[in-house]
CSV table of C-alpha atoms in Angstrom, one decimal:
chain,number,residue,atom,x,y,z
A,629,MET,CA,74.2,-14.3,226.5
A,630,LEU,CA,75.0,-11.2,228.6
A,631,ASP,CA,71.5,-11.2,230.0
A,632,GLN,CA,71.8,-14.8,231.1
A,633,ARG,CA,75.1,-14.1,232.9
A,634,ASP,CA,73.5,-11.0,234.5
A,635,ASN,CA,70.6,-13.1,235.8
A,636,ASP,CA,73.1,-15.8,237.1
A,637,LEU,CA,75.0,-13.1,239.0
A,638,GLU,CA,71.9,-11.5,240.5
A,639,ALA,CA,70.6,-14.9,241.6
A,640,LEU,CA,73.9,-15.6,243.4
A,641,LEU,CA,73.8,-12.2,245.0
A,642,GLU,CA,70.2,-12.7,246.2
A,643,ASN,CA,71.4,-16.0,247.9
A,644,ASP,CA,74.4,-14.1,249.2
A,645,ASN,CA,76.6,-16.8,247.7
A,646,LEU,CA,79.8,-14.7,247.5
A,647,PRO,CA,82.2,-17.7,247.0
A,648,LEU,CA,80.3,-18.9,243.9
A,649,ILE,CA,80.4,-15.3,242.6
A,650,ALA,CA,84.1,-15.3,242.9
A,651,SER,CA,84.3,-18.6,241.1
A,652,PHE,CA,81.9,-17.4,238.4
A,653,LEU,CA,84.2,-14.5,237.6
A,654,GLU,CA,87.4,-16.4,237.9
A,655,GLY,CA,89.5,-16.4,234.7
A,656,LYS,CA,87.6,-13.6,233.1
A,657,HIS,CA,89.3,-10.4,231.9
A,658,PRO,CA,88.5,-7.2,233.9
A,659,THR,CA,87.0,-5.7,230.7
A,660,GLU,CA,84.7,-8.6,230.3
A,661,ILE,CA,83.7,-8.5,233.9
A,662,ALA,CA,83.1,-4.7,233.8
A,663,GLU,CA,80.8,-5.3,230.7
A,664,ILE,CA,78.7,-7.7,232.7
A,665,LEU,CA,78.6,-5.5,235.8
A,666,THR,CA,77.5,-2.4,233.9
A,667,SER,CA,74.0,-3.8,233.5
A,668,LEU,CA,73.7,-4.5,237.3
A,669,PRO,CA,72.6,-2.1,240.0
A,670,PRO,CA,75.5,-0.1,241.6
A,671,GLU,CA,75.0,-1.8,245.0
A,672,SER,CA,75.4,-5.2,243.3
A,673,VAL,CA,78.6,-4.0,241.6
A,674,TYR,CA,79.9,-2.9,244.9
A,675,ARG,CA,79.2,-6.3,246.5
A,676,ILE,CA,80.8,-8.2,243.7
A,677,LEU,CA,84.0,-6.0,243.8
A,678,GLN,CA,84.2,-6.9,247.5
A,679,THR,CA,84.6,-10.6,246.5
A,680,GLN,CA,87.7,-9.9,244.4
A,681,LYS,CA,91.3,-9.3,245.5
A,682,ALA,CA,92.2,-5.6,245.9
A,683,ASP,CA,94.4,-5.3,242.8
A,684,PHE,CA,91.9,-7.2,240.6
A,685,ALA,CA,89.0,-5.2,242.0
A,686,GLY,CA,90.9,-2.0,241.0
A,687,ASP,CA,91.4,-3.4,237.5
A,688,ILE,CA,87.6,-4.0,237.1
A,689,PHE,CA,86.7,-0.6,238.6
A,690,THR,CA,89.1,1.0,236.0
A,691,GLU,CA,87.1,-0.6,233.2
A,692,LEU,CA,83.7,0.6,234.4
A,693,PRO,CA,82.2,3.6,232.6
A,694,PRO,CA,82.5,6.9,234.5
A,695,TRP,CA,78.8,7.0,235.4
A,696,MET,CA,79.0,3.5,236.9
A,697,GLN,CA,82.2,4.4,238.8
A,698,THR,CA,80.4,7.4,240.4
A,699,ASP,CA,77.3,5.4,241.3
A,700,THR,CA,79.2,2.5,242.7
A,701,ALA,CA,81.5,4.7,244.7
A,702,GLU,CA,78.5,5.8,246.8
A,703,PHE,CA,78.4,2.4,248.4
A,704,PHE,CA,82.1,2.4,249.5
A,705,ASN,CA,82.9,4.0,252.8
A,706,ASP,CA,85.7,6.6,252.6
A,707,ALA,CA,88.4,4.2,253.8
A,708,GLN,CA,87.4,1.5,251.4
A,709,LEU,CA,87.3,3.9,248.4
A,710,ALA,CA,90.7,5.4,249.4
A,711,ARG,CA,92.3,2.0,249.4
A,712,LEU,CA,90.7,1.2,246.0
A,713,ILE,CA,91.9,4.4,244.5
A,714,GLU,CA,95.4,3.7,245.7
A,715,ARG,CA,95.4,0.5,243.6
A,716,LEU,CA,94.6,2.3,240.4
A,717,SER,CA,97.2,3.6,238.0
A,718,PRO,CA,98.1,7.3,238.4
A,719,ASP,CA,96.2,8.6,235.4
A,720,VAL,CA,93.1,6.5,236.3
A,721,ARG,CA,93.1,7.8,239.9
A,722,VAL,CA,92.8,11.3,238.6
A,723,ASP,CA,90.0,10.4,236.2
A,724,VAL,CA,88.0,8.7,238.9
A,725,LEU,CA,88.4,11.6,241.3
A,726,ARG,CA,87.2,14.0,238.6
A,727,VAL,CA,83.9,12.2,238.3
A,728,LEU,CA,83.3,12.0,242.1
A,729,PRO,CA,81.5,14.9,243.9
A,730,GLU,CA,83.9,17.5,245.2
A,731,THR,CA,82.8,17.0,248.8
A,732,ARG,CA,83.7,13.3,248.6
A,733,VAL,CA,87.1,14.1,247.1
A,734,GLU,CA,87.8,16.5,249.9
A,735,LYS,CA,87.2,13.6,252.4
A,736,LEU,CA,89.2,11.1,250.4
A,737,LEU,CA,92.4,13.0,249.8
A,738,PRO,CA,93.6,13.2,253.4
A,739,ILE,CA,93.3,9.5,253.9
A,740,ILE,CA,95.0,8.5,250.6
A,741,ALA,CA,98.6,7.5,251.1
A,742,LYS,CA,101.0,10.5,250.9
A,743,SER,CA,102.9,9.5,247.8
A,744,GLU,CA,99.7,8.8,245.8
A,745,ARG,CA,98.2,12.0,247.1
A,746,GLU,CA,101.1,14.1,245.9
A,747,ASN,CA,100.9,12.3,242.5
A,748,ILE,CA,97.2,13.1,242.3
A,749,LYS,CA,97.8,16.7,242.9
A,750,GLN,CA,100.6,16.8,240.3
A,751,LEU,CA,98.4,15.2,237.6
A,752,SER,CA,95.2,17.1,238.5
A,753,GLN,CA,96.8,20.4,237.5
A,754,TYR,CA,96.5,19.6,233.8
A,755,PRO,CA,93.1,20.6,232.2
A,756,GLU,CA,91.0,17.9,230.6
A,757,GLY,CA,91.8,17.5,226.9
A,758,THR,CA,95.5,18.1,227.3
A,759,ALA,CA,98.3,15.6,227.0
A,760,GLY,CA,99.1,16.0,230.6
A,761,SER,CA,95.6,14.9,231.6
A,762,ILE,CA,96.1,11.4,230.1
A,763,MET,CA,99.7,10.8,231.1
A,764,THR,CA,100.9,8.4,233.8
A,765,THR,CA,103.9,8.6,236.1
A,766,ASP,CA,104.3,4.9,236.2
A,767,TYR,CA,107.5,4.6,234.0
A,768,ILE,CA,111.2,4.1,234.5
A,769,ALA,CA,113.5,7.1,234.0
A,770,LEU,CA,117.2,6.7,234.7
A,771,LEU,CA,120.3,8.9,234.7
A,772,HIS,CA,122.3,8.8,231.5
A,773,THR,CA,125.5,7.9,233.4
A,774,LEU,CA,124.2,4.5,234.6
A,775,THR,CA,125.7,1.3,233.1
A,776,VAL,CA,123.6,-1.3,231.4
A,777,LYS,CA,124.2,-3.7,234.4
A,778,GLU,CA,122.9,-1.1,236.8
A,779,VAL,CA,119.9,-0.4,234.6
A,780,ILE,CA,119.0,-4.1,234.5
A,781,GLU,CA,119.1,-4.2,238.3
A,782,ARG,CA,116.9,-1.1,238.5
A,783,ILE,CA,114.4,-2.6,236.1
A,784,ARG,CA,114.2,-5.8,238.1
A,785,LEU,CA,113.7,-3.8,241.3
A,786,GLU,CA,111.1,-1.3,240.0
A,787,GLY,CA,109.6,-2.9,236.9
A,788,ALA,CA,106.9,-4.9,238.6
A,789,ASN,CA,105.2,-1.7,239.8
A,790,LYS,CA,105.5,0.3,236.5
A,791,GLU,CA,102.9,0.5,233.8
A,792,SER,CA,105.5,0.3,231.0
A,793,ILE,CA,109.1,-1.0,231.0
A,794,TYR,CA,109.5,-1.5,227.3
A,795,THR,CA,111.1,1.9,226.9
A,796,ILE,CA,113.5,3.4,229.4
A,797,PHE,CA,113.7,7.2,229.4
A,798,VAL,CA,117.2,8.7,229.8
A,799,ILE,CA,117.5,11.9,231.8
A,800,ASP,CA,120.1,14.1,233.4
A,801,THR,CA,120.2,15.3,237.0
A,802,GLN,CA,117.7,18.1,236.1
A,803,ARG,CA,115.3,15.5,234.6
A,804,ILE,CA,115.9,16.9,231.1
A,805,LEU,CA,115.0,14.2,228.6
A,806,LYS,CA,118.1,13.1,226.8
A,807,GLY,CA,116.9,10.1,224.9
A,808,THR,CA,115.2,6.7,225.1
A,809,VAL,CA,116.4,3.1,225.1
A,810,SER,CA,114.3,0.1,224.3
A,811,LEU,CA,114.3,-2.9,226.7
A,812,ALA,CA,115.6,-5.1,223.8
A,813,ASP,CA,118.6,-2.8,223.3
A,814,ILE,CA,119.4,-2.9,227.0
A,815,ILE,CA,119.3,-6.7,227.1
A,816,LEU,CA,121.5,-7.0,224.0
A,817,ALA,CA,124.1,-4.3,225.0
A,818,ASP,CA,127.4,-4.9,226.8
A,819,HIS,CA,126.9,-4.6,230.5
A,820,LYS,CA,129.7,-2.1,230.8
A,821,ARG,CA,128.3,0.4,228.4
A,822,THR,CA,126.4,3.5,229.7
A,823,LEU,CA,122.9,4.6,228.8
A,824,ASP,CA,124.5,7.7,227.2
A,825,SER,CA,126.3,5.4,224.6
A,826,ILE,CA,123.3,3.4,223.6
A,827,LYS,CA,120.4,5.9,223.8
A,828,GLU,CA,118.3,6.9,220.9
A,829,GLU,CA,118.6,10.7,220.6
A,830,GLN,CA,115.8,11.2,218.1
A,831,ILE,CA,112.9,11.8,220.6
A,832,TYR,CA,109.3,12.4,219.8
A,833,SER,CA,107.6,14.1,222.7
A,834,VAL,CA,104.6,16.3,223.5
A,835,LYS,CA,104.2,19.3,225.8
A,836,ALA,CA,102.0,18.7,228.8
A,837,LEU,CA,99.6,21.5,227.9
A,838,SER,CA,99.3,20.5,224.3
A,839,ASP,CA,96.0,19.2,223.0
A,840,ARG,CA,95.7,15.4,223.4
A,841,GLU,CA,95.0,15.2,219.7
A,842,GLU,CA,98.7,16.1,219.2
A,843,ALA,CA,99.7,13.0,221.1
A,844,LEU,CA,97.3,10.9,219.0
A,845,TYR,CA,98.8,12.3,215.9
A,846,LEU,CA,102.4,11.5,217.0
A,847,PHE,CA,101.4,7.9,218.0
A,848,SER,CA,99.8,7.4,214.6
A,849,ARG,CA,102.6,9.0,212.5
A,850,TYR,CA,105.6,7.4,214.2
A,851,ASP,CA,104.0,4.1,215.3
A,852,LEU,CA,105.0,4.7,219.0
A,853,VAL,CA,104.4,2.4,222.0
A,854,THR,CA,104.9,5.2,224.5
A,855,LEU,CA,105.2,9.0,224.3
A,856,PRO,CA,107.1,11.1,226.8
A,857,VAL,CA,105.4,14.3,228.1
A,858,VAL,CA,107.6,17.2,228.9
A,859,ASP,CA,107.4,20.8,230.1
A,860,ASN,CA,108.7,23.9,228.2
A,861,GLU,CA,112.2,23.2,229.4
A,862,ASN,CA,112.0,19.6,228.1
A,863,ARG,CA,111.9,18.1,231.6
A,864,LEU,CA,110.3,14.7,231.7
A,865,LEU,CA,106.9,14.8,233.5
A,866,GLY,CA,105.3,11.6,232.5
A,867,ILE,CA,104.4,9.3,229.6
A,868,ILE,CA,101.4,8.4,227.5
A,869,THR,CA,100.9,4.7,226.7
A,870,HIS,CA,99.3,3.2,223.7
A,871,ASP,CA,96.2,2.0,225.6
A,872,ASP,CA,95.5,5.6,226.8
A,873,VAL,CA,95.7,6.7,223.2
A,874,ILE,CA,93.1,4.1,222.1
A,875,ASP,CA,90.7,5.6,224.7
A,876,VAL,CA,91.5,9.1,223.4
A,877,LEU,CA,90.8,7.9,219.8
A,878,GLU,CA,87.4,6.5,220.8
A,879,GLN,CA,86.5,9.8,222.6
A,880,GLU,CA,87.6,12.0,219.8
A,881,ARG,CA,85.7,9.9,217.3
A,882,THR,CA,82.6,10.2,219.5
A,883,GLU,CA,83.0,14.0,219.8
A,884,ASP,CA,83.5,14.4,216.0
A,885,PHE,CA,80.5,12.2,215.2
A,886,GLU,CA,78.4,14.3,217.6
A,887,ARG,CA,79.6,17.6,216.2
A,888,PHE,CA,79.0,16.3,212.6
A,889,ASN,CA,75.4,15.7,213.7
A,890,ALA,CA,74.8,19.0,215.6
A,891,ILE,CA,75.0,17.4,219.1
A,892,THR,CA,76.7,19.8,221.5
A,893,GLY,CA,77.9,19.5,225.1
A,894,LYS,CA,80.5,17.3,226.8
A,895,HIS,CA,80.4,13.6,226.2
A,896,GLU,CA,80.4,12.0,229.7
A,897,GLY,CA,80.9,8.4,228.8
A,898,VAL,CA,77.4,7.4,229.8
A,899,SER,CA,75.7,4.7,227.6
A,900,TYR,CA,72.8,5.7,225.5
A,901,LEU,CA,70.1,4.0,227.6
A,902,ASN,CA,71.6,5.4,230.9
A,903,THR,CA,71.7,9.0,229.6
A,904,SER,CA,68.7,11.0,230.8
A,905,ILE,CA,66.1,12.4,228.5
A,906,TRP,CA,67.0,15.9,229.7
A,907,SER,CA,70.7,15.4,228.8
A,908,HIS,CA,69.8,14.2,225.3
A,909,PHE,CA,67.5,17.2,224.9
A,910,LYS,CA,70.2,19.7,226.1
A,911,HIS,CA,72.8,18.3,223.7
A,912,ARG,CA,70.6,18.4,220.7
A,913,VAL,CA,68.4,21.5,221.1
A,914,VAL,CA,70.9,24.3,220.7
A,915,TRP,CA,72.1,23.5,217.2
A,916,LEU,CA,68.6,22.6,216.1
A,917,ILE,CA,67.3,26.0,217.2
A,918,VAL,CA,70.2,27.7,215.3
A,919,LEU,CA,69.5,25.6,212.2
A,920,ALA,CA,65.8,26.3,212.4
A,921,ALA,CA,66.5,30.0,212.6
A,922,MET,CA,68.8,29.7,209.5
A,923,GLY,CA,66.0,27.8,207.8
A,924,LEU,CA,63.9,31.0,208.0
A,925,ILE,CA,66.4,32.5,205.5
A,926,SER,CA,65.5,29.8,203.0
A,927,GLY,CA,61.9,30.8,203.4
A,928,ALA,CA,62.8,34.4,202.8
A,929,VAL,CA,64.6,33.5,199.6
A,930,LEU,CA,61.6,31.5,198.4
A,931,GLN,CA,59.3,34.4,199.2
A,932,THR,CA,61.6,36.8,197.2
A,933,PHE,CA,61.2,34.5,194.1
A,934,GLU,CA,57.5,33.8,194.7
A,935,SER,CA,56.5,35.3,191.4
A,936,THR,CA,59.0,33.2,189.5
A,937,LEU,CA,57.8,30.0,191.1
A,938,THR,CA,54.2,30.9,190.6
A,939,SER,CA,54.6,31.7,186.8
A,940,ILE,CA,56.7,28.5,186.1
A,941,ILE,CA,55.5,25.9,188.5
A,942,ILE,CA,57.7,23.2,187.0
A,943,LEU,CA,60.7,24.7,188.7
A,944,ALA,CA,59.3,23.4,192.0
A,945,PHE,CA,59.6,19.8,190.8
A,946,TYR,CA,63.4,20.0,190.6
A,947,MET,CA,64.1,21.9,193.8
A,948,PRO,CA,64.7,18.7,195.9
A,949,MET,CA,67.2,17.5,193.3
A,950,LEU,CA,69.1,20.7,193.5
A,951,ALA,CA,69.1,20.8,197.3
A,952,ASP,CA,70.2,17.2,197.7
A,953,THR,CA,72.9,17.4,195.1
A,954,GLY,CA,74.3,20.6,196.6
A,955,GLY,CA,74.2,19.2,200.1
A,956,ASN,CA,75.9,15.9,199.1
A,957,THR,CA,78.7,17.6,197.1
A,958,GLY,CA,79.3,20.1,199.9
A,959,SER,CA,79.4,17.4,202.5
A,960,GLN,CA,81.9,15.3,200.4
A,961,SER,CA,84.2,18.3,200.1
A,962,ALA,CA,83.9,19.2,203.8
A,963,THR,CA,84.6,15.6,204.8
A,964,MET,CA,87.8,15.4,202.7
A,965,VAL,CA,89.1,18.7,204.0
A,966,VAL,CA,88.2,17.8,207.7
A,967,ARG,CA,90.0,14.5,207.3
A,968,ALA,CA,93.1,16.2,205.8
A,969,LEU,CA,93.1,18.7,208.6
A,970,ALA,CA,92.9,16.0,211.2
A,971,LEU,CA,95.8,14.1,209.7
A,972,LYS,CA,97.8,17.4,209.4
A,973,GLU,CA,98.1,16.9,205.6
A,974,ILE,CA,96.9,20.5,205.2
A,975,GLY,CA,96.4,23.6,207.3
A,976,PRO,CA,94.7,27.1,206.9
A,977,LYS,CA,97.8,28.3,205.1
A,978,ASP,CA,97.0,25.9,202.3
A,979,ALA,CA,93.6,27.4,201.7
A,980,ILE,CA,94.4,28.7,198.2
A,981,LYS,CA,95.7,25.3,197.1
A,982,VAL,CA,92.7,23.5,198.6
A,983,LEU,CA,90.2,25.8,197.0
A,984,TRP,CA,91.9,25.6,193.6
A,985,LYS,CA,91.9,21.7,193.7
A,986,GLU,CA,88.2,21.6,194.9
A,987,LEU,CA,87.2,24.2,192.3
A,988,ARG,CA,88.6,22.0,189.5
A,989,VAL,CA,87.0,18.9,190.9
A,990,SER,CA,83.7,20.7,191.3
A,991,ILE,CA,83.7,22.0,187.7
A,992,LEU,CA,84.0,18.4,186.4
A,993,LEU,CA,81.3,17.2,188.8
A,994,GLY,CA,79.1,20.1,187.8
A,995,LEU,CA,79.4,19.4,184.1
A,996,VAL,CA,78.5,15.8,184.5
A,997,LEU,CA,75.6,16.3,186.9
A,998,GLY,CA,74.4,19.3,185.0
A,999,PHE,CA,74.3,17.2,181.8
A,1000,LEU,CA,72.4,14.4,183.6
A,1001,ALA,CA,69.9,16.9,184.9
A,1002,PHE,CA,69.4,18.3,181.4
A,1003,LEU,CA,68.6,14.8,180.1
A,1004,ARG,CA,66.2,14.2,183.0
A,1005,VAL,CA,64.2,17.3,182.2
A,1006,LEU,CA,64.0,16.5,178.6
A,1007,LEU,CA,63.0,12.8,179.2
A,1008,THR,CA,60.7,13.2,182.1
A,1009,GLY,CA,59.5,16.8,182.0
A,1010,ASN,CA,55.8,17.6,181.3
A,1011,PRO,CA,55.5,20.6,178.9
A,1012,SER,CA,51.9,21.1,179.9
A,1013,HIS,CA,53.1,23.0,183.0
A,1014,LEU,CA,54.9,25.5,180.9
A,1015,PRO,CA,53.9,28.9,179.5
A,1016,GLU,CA,53.7,29.1,175.7
A,1017,THR,CA,56.8,31.3,175.5
A,1018,ILE,CA,59.0,28.8,177.3
A,1019,SER,CA,60.0,25.3,176.1
A,1020,LEU,CA,61.1,22.2,177.9
A,1021,LEU,CA,64.6,22.8,176.3
A,1022,ASN,CA,64.8,26.2,178.0
A,1023,ILE,CA,63.9,24.7,181.3
A,1024,GLY,CA,66.5,21.9,180.9
A,1025,ILE,CA,69.2,24.5,180.1
A,1026,ALA,CA,68.2,26.6,183.1
A,1027,ILE,CA,68.2,23.7,185.6
A,1028,SER,CA,71.4,22.2,184.3
A,1029,VAL,CA,73.2,25.5,184.5
A,1030,ALA,CA,71.8,26.2,188.0
A,1031,LEU,CA,72.8,22.7,189.1
A,1032,CYS,CA,76.3,23.1,187.7
A,1033,ILE,CA,76.8,26.4,189.6
A,1034,GLN,CA,75.3,24.9,192.7
A,1035,VAL,CA,77.7,22.0,192.7
A,1036,ILE,CA,80.7,24.4,192.3
A,1037,SER,CA,79.5,26.8,195.0
A,1038,ALA,CA,78.6,24.0,197.4
A,1039,THR,CA,82.0,22.3,196.9
A,1040,VAL,CA,83.9,25.5,197.5
A,1041,ILE,CA,81.8,26.4,200.6
A,1042,GLY,CA,82.3,22.8,201.9
A,1043,ALA,CA,86.1,23.2,201.6
A,1044,LEU,CA,86.2,26.8,202.9
A,1045,LEU,CA,84.2,26.4,206.1
A,1046,PRO,CA,86.5,23.8,207.8
A,1047,LEU,CA,89.6,25.8,206.8
A,1048,ALA,CA,88.1,29.0,208.2
A,1049,ALA,CA,87.2,27.2,211.4
A,1050,ALA,CA,90.8,25.9,211.8
A,1051,ALA,CA,92.2,29.3,211.1
A,1052,VAL,CA,90.4,30.8,214.1
A,1053,HIS,CA,91.2,27.7,216.3
A,1054,LEU,CA,87.6,26.2,216.2
A,1055,ASP,CA,86.9,22.5,215.6
A,1056,PRO,CA,86.4,22.1,211.8
A,1057,ALA,CA,84.0,19.2,212.5
A,1058,LEU,CA,81.7,21.6,214.4
A,1059,ILE,CA,80.5,23.4,211.2
A,1060,ALA,CA,81.2,20.8,208.6
A,1061,SER,CA,77.7,19.3,208.9
A,1062,PRO,CA,74.8,20.0,209.2
A,1063,ALA,CA,75.4,23.8,209.3
A,1064,LEU,CA,77.0,23.3,205.9
A,1065,THR,CA,73.9,21.7,204.5
A,1066,THR,CA,71.7,24.6,205.7
A,1067,ILE,CA,74.1,27.2,204.2
A,1068,VAL,CA,74.2,25.3,200.9
A,1069,ASP,CA,70.4,25.1,200.9
A,1070,ILE,CA,70.1,28.8,201.2
A,1071,THR,CA,72.7,29.6,198.5
A,1072,GLY,CA,71.3,26.8,196.3
A,1073,LEU,CA,67.8,28.4,196.3
A,1074,PHE,CA,69.3,31.8,195.4
A,1075,VAL,CA,71.4,30.3,192.6
A,1076,TYR,CA,68.5,28.3,191.3
A,1077,PHE,CA,65.9,31.1,191.0
A,1078,THR,CA,68.5,33.7,189.9
A,1079,THR,CA,69.7,31.4,187.1
A,1080,ALA,CA,66.1,30.6,186.0
A,1081,ARG,CA,65.3,34.3,185.8
A,1082,VAL,CA,68.4,35.0,183.7
A,1083,VAL,CA,68.2,32.0,181.4
A,1084,LEU,CA,64.4,32.2,180.9
A,1085,LYS,CA,64.3,36.0,180.8
A,1086,ILE,CA,61.4,36.3,183.3
């Protein structure tokens, strides 16, 4: 369906039928239009944006992925692009300018309207990844001494140009945040009452330099629609809206997914097919080299126990089972702990409690899986591969004991690594997997052959 719409648009462009293009897009949501435009050449996107009203063109441009914004911006002259940027919401303006070349930004800033330029400078000071970097200044903040009647007049006067009017932020003359009032409470209140008398004093706010994940946590925990952003003196700087948080959630999930799968580097919002081969290579190769180097340790462990493996070849048949079971139980444990850390249910200070819980769980898992491994050896093992002094029963005991120890150690390691990462302010997802799997493989081989030597007395 999308391909057909793309072809229709391109055909209209080839015939330079701009009125029909405008009619074709009429009634569609900016997000839907942006989705259609993403598959077109940037020059075509530029021409289509020119057919739309300025405000609507800005809405469409906002929904384009960053790489398409950058490519399309090359076809705007400086004056056109400056006018487009002025139509964007404050936080989106900054995001767009961040993806443009620095030389282009230097040309644009002087010709952007003064009020918007000052706003851009204010928001640009906050590093990416902070709450300040995703806040907007399009909100209504009013003095606590105003009456409800005065507030309603101000909302009517200013509301049309604000991103959110559902919550009014109550401040004093120093812009210190005093409370909030919902639009519903204002409408229902007596017109003679002041904001001071109807404000909600229990305020959830976030510092401008806090990690944006802190904002995400507050939205989720307290079911917020907007979240005020303040400085260290509790002065109101801006707000974060629920739609910005949805974008953050998507970005954080992408980052965590990439880290879980050993993909490094900054996610730039470029679609899979539009990402260069070199970029894919850079983001994958670092961790793969590290993991390959760690894999050499597994080889060294195998070499150490070469005589054991040579004398009892049947042990090799059960190595994959041990490695898979250890990796799976370790990953389960790590996933549970990483999730609990992300939801702030636990922290590094709870390490002892977490390890004690996971230890008990792992003992139960180890006993069950060890027993199943014992049955498997007895039922499917081939005694013809064994020396005369060792029975299939001995092998079953050795493998079941090794598997039980491996499950316990892998579970404990899986719980400990994310907690250790959080304690030193690293992202727990970064080491949860697949680094965990490699570490568990190394410890698993050592446990397996050491247990076999002890149990089988070889």
